[in-house]
PDB file of C-alpha atoms in Angstrom:
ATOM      1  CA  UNK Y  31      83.064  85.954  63.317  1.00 55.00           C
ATOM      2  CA  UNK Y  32      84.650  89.325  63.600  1.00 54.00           C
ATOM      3  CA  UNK Y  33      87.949  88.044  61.157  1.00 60.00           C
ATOM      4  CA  UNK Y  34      84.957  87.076  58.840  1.00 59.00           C
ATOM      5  CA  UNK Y  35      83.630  90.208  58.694  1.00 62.00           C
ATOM      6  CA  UNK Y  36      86.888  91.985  58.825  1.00 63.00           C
ATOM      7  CA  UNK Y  37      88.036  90.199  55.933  1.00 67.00           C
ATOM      8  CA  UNK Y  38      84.519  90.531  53.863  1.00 74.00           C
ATOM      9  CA  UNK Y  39      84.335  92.073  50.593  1.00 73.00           C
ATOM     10  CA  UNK Y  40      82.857  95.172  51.574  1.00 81.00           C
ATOM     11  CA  UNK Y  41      85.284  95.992  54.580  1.00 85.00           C
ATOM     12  CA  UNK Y  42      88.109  94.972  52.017  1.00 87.00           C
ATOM     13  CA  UNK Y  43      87.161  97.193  49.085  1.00 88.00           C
ATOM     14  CA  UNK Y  44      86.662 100.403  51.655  1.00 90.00           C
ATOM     15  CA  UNK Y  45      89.901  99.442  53.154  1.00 91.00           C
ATOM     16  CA  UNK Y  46      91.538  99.034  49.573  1.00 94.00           C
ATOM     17  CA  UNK Y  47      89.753 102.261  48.508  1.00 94.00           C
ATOM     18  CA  UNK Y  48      90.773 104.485  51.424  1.00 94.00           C
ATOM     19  CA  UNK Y  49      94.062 103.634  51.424  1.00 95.00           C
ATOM     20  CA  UNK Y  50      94.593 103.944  47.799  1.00 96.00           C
ATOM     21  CA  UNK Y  51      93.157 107.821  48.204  1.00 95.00           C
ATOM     22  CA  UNK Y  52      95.422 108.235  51.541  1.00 93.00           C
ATOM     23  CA  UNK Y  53      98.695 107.255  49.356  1.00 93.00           C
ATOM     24  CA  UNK Y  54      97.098 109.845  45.964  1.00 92.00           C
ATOM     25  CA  UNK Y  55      96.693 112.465  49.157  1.00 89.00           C
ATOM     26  CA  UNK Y  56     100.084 111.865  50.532  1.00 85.00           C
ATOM     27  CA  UNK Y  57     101.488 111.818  47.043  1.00 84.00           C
ATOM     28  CA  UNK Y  58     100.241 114.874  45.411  1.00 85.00           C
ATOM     29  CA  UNK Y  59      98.742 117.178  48.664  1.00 79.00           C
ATOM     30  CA  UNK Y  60     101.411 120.036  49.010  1.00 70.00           C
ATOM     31  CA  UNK Y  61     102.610 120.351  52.526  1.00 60.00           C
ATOM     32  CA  UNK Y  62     103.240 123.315  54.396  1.00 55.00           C
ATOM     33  CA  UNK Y  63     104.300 121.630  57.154  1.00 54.00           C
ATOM     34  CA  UNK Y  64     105.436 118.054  57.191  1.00 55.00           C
ATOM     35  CA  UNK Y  65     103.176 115.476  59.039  1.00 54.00           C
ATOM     36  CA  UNK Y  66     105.762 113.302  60.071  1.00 57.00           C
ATOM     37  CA  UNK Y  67     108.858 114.244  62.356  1.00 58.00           C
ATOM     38  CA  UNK Y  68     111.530 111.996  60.720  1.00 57.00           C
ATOM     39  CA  UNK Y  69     114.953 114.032  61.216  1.00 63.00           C
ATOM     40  CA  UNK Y  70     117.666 112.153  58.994  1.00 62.00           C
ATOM     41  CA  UNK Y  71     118.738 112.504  55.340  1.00 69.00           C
ATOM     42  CA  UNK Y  72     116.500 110.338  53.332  1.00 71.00           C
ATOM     43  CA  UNK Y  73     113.694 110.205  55.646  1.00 72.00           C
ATOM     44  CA  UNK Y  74     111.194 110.082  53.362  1.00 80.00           C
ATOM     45  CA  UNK Y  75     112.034 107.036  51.900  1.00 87.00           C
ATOM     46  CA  UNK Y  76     111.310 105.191  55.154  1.00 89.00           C
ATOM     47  CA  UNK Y  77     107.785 106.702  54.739  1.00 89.00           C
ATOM     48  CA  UNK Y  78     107.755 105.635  51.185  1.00 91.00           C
ATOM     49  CA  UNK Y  79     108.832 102.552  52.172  1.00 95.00           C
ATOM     50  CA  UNK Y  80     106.428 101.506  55.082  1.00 94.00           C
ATOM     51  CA  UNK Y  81     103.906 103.174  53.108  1.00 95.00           C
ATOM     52  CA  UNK Y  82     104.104 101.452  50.156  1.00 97.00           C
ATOM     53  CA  UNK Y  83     104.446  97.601  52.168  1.00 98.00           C
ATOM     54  CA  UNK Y  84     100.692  98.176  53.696  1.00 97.00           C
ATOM     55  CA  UNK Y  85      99.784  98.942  50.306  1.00 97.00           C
ATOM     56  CA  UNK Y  86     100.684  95.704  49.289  1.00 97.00           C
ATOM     57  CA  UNK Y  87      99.643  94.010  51.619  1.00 97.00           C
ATOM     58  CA  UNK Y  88      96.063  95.631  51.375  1.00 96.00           C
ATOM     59  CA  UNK Y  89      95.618  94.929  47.700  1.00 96.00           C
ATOM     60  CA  UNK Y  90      96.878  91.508  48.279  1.00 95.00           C
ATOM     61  CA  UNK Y  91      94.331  90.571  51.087  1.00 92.00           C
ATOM     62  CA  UNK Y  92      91.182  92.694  49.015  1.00 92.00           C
ATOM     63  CA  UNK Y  93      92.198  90.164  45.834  1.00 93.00           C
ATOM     64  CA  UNK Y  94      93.112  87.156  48.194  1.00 91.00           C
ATOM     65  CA  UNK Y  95      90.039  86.961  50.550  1.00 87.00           C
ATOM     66  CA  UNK Y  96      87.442  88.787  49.080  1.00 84.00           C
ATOM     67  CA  UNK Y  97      84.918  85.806  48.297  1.00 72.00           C
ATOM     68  CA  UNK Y  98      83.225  88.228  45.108  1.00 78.00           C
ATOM     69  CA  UNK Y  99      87.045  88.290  43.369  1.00 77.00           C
ATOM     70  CA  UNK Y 100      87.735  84.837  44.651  1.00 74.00           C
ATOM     71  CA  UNK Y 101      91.751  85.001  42.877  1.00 81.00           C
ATOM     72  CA  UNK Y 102      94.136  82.135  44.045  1.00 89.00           C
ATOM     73  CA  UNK Y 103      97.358  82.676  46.143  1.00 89.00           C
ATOM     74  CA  UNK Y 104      99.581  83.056  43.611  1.00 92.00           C
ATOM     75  CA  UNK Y 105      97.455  85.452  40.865  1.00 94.00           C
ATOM     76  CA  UNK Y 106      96.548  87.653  43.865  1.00 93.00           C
ATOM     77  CA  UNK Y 107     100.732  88.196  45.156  1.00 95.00           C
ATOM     78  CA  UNK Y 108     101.065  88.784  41.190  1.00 96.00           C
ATOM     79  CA  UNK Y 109      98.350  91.143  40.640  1.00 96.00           C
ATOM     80  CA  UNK Y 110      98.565  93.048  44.172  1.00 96.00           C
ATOM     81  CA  UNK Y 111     102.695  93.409  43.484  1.00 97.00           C
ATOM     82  CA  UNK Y 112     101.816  94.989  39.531  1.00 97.00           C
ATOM     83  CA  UNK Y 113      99.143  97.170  40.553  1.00 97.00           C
ATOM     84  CA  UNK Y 114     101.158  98.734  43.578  1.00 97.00           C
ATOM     85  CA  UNK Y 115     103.865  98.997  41.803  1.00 98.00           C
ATOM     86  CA  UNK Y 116     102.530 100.582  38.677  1.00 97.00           C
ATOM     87  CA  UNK Y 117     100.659 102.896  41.044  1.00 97.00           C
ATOM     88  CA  UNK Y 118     103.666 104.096  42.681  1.00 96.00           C
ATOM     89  CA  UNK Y 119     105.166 104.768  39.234  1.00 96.00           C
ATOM     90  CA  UNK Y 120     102.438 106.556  38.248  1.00 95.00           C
ATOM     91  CA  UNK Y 121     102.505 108.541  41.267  1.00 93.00           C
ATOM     92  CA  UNK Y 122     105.801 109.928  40.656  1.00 92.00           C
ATOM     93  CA  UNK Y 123     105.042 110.761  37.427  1.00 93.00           C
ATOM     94  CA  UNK Y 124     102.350 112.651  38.557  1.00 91.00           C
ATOM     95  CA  UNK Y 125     104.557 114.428  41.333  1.00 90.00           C
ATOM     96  CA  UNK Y 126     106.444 115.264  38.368  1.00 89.00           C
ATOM     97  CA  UNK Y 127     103.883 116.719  35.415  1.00 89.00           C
ATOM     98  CA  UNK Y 128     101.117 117.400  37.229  1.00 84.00           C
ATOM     99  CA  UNK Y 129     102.163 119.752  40.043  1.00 81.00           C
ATOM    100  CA  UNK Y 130     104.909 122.437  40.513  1.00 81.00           C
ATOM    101  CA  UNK Y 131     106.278 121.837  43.610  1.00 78.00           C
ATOM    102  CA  UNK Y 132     106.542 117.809  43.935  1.00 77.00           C
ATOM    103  CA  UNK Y 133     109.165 116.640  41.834  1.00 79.00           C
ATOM    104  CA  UNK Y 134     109.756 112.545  40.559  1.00 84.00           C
ATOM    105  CA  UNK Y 135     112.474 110.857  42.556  1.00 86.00           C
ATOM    106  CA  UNK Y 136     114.224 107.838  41.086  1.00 92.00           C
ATOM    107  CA  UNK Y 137     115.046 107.108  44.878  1.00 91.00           C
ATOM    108  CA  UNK Y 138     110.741 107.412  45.989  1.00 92.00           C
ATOM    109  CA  UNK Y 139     110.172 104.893  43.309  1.00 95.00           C
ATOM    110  CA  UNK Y 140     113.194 102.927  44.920  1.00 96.00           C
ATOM    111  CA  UNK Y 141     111.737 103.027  48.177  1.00 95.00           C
ATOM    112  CA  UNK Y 142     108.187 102.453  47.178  1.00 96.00           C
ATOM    113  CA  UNK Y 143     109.256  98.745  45.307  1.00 97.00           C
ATOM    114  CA  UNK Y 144     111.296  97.419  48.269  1.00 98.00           C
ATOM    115  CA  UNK Y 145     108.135  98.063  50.413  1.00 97.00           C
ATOM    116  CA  UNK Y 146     106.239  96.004  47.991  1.00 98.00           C
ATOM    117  CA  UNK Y 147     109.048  93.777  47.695  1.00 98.00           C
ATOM    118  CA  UNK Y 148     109.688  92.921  51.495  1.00 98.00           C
ATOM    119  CA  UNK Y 149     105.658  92.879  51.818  1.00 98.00           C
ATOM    120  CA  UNK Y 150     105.435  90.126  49.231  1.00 97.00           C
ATOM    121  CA  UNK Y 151     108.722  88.485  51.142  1.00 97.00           C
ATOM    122  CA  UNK Y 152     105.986  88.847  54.464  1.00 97.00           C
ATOM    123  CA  UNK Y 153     103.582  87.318  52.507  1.00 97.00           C
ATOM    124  CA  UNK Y 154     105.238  84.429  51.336  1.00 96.00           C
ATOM    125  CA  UNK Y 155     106.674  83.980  54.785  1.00 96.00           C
ATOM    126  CA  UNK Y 156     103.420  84.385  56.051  1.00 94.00           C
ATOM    127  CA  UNK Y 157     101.573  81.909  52.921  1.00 91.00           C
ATOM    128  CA  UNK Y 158     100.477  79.002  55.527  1.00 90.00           C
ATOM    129  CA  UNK Y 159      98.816  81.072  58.097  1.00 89.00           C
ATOM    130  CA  UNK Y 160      97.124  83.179  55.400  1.00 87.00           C
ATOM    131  CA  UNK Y 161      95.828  79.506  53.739  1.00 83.00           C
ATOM    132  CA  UNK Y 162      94.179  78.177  56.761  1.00 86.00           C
ATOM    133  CA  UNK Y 163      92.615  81.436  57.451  1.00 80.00           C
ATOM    134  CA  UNK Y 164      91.167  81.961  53.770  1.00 81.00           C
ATOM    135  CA  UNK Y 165      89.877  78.086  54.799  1.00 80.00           C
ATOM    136  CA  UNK Y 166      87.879  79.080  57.466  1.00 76.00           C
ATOM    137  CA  UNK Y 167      86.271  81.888  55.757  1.00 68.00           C
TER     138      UNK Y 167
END
């Protein structure tokens, strides 16, 4: 009962919904003071990176279980990868345009595809456990 309601369309679309502002916030918010203590060149492509995976694997689970969308296995991995992925590059080029002190980093847009990549690699991976649990909803 509670992974039926966990994985109900309404839980789903706030889910989908907060974390979709969370990664606009984290993407656009200027910080005075970073959030995250990662000391090593690069760092915040790990953040980009991890970042961007849940994002996948939100959207996918929002367009895989939510009974009102209803998409199949595949057309969900497709549409979850596109939409993250187009997000992210609209992110950057919002970084870039639409503030003065974010920039657009070839290597953020890097980082934020092999999150989606490796989450869709999860997901695949992960494609017969996700089946039998989309059977008993």
């Amino acid at each position: 009962m509670l992974i039926k309601t966990l994985l109900g369309h309404k839980t789903l679309l706030v889910g989908v919904v907060t974390y979709t502002i969370l990664i606009t916030l984290a993407s656009l918010y200027r910080f005075i003071v970073s959030p995250f203590v990662l000391d090593f060149e690069n760092s915040d492509k790990v953040l980009h990176f991890i970042s961007y995976f849940i994002f996948e694997v939100i959207w996918f689970f929002f367009l895989y279980f939510s009974a009102r969308i209803s998409m199949n296995w595949k057309r969900s991995l497709w549409t979850s990868g596109v939409v993250c992925f187009v997000y992210g590059i609209l992110m950057e080029l919002a970084q870039g345009f639409l503030t003065t002190y974010r920039s657009m980093d070839l290597k953020d847009a890097i980082a934020n595809t092999t999150g989606i990549v490796f989450a869709v690699i999860v997901l695949i991976i992960s494609s017969s456990v996700l089946f039998k649990l989309k059977e008993k909803l």
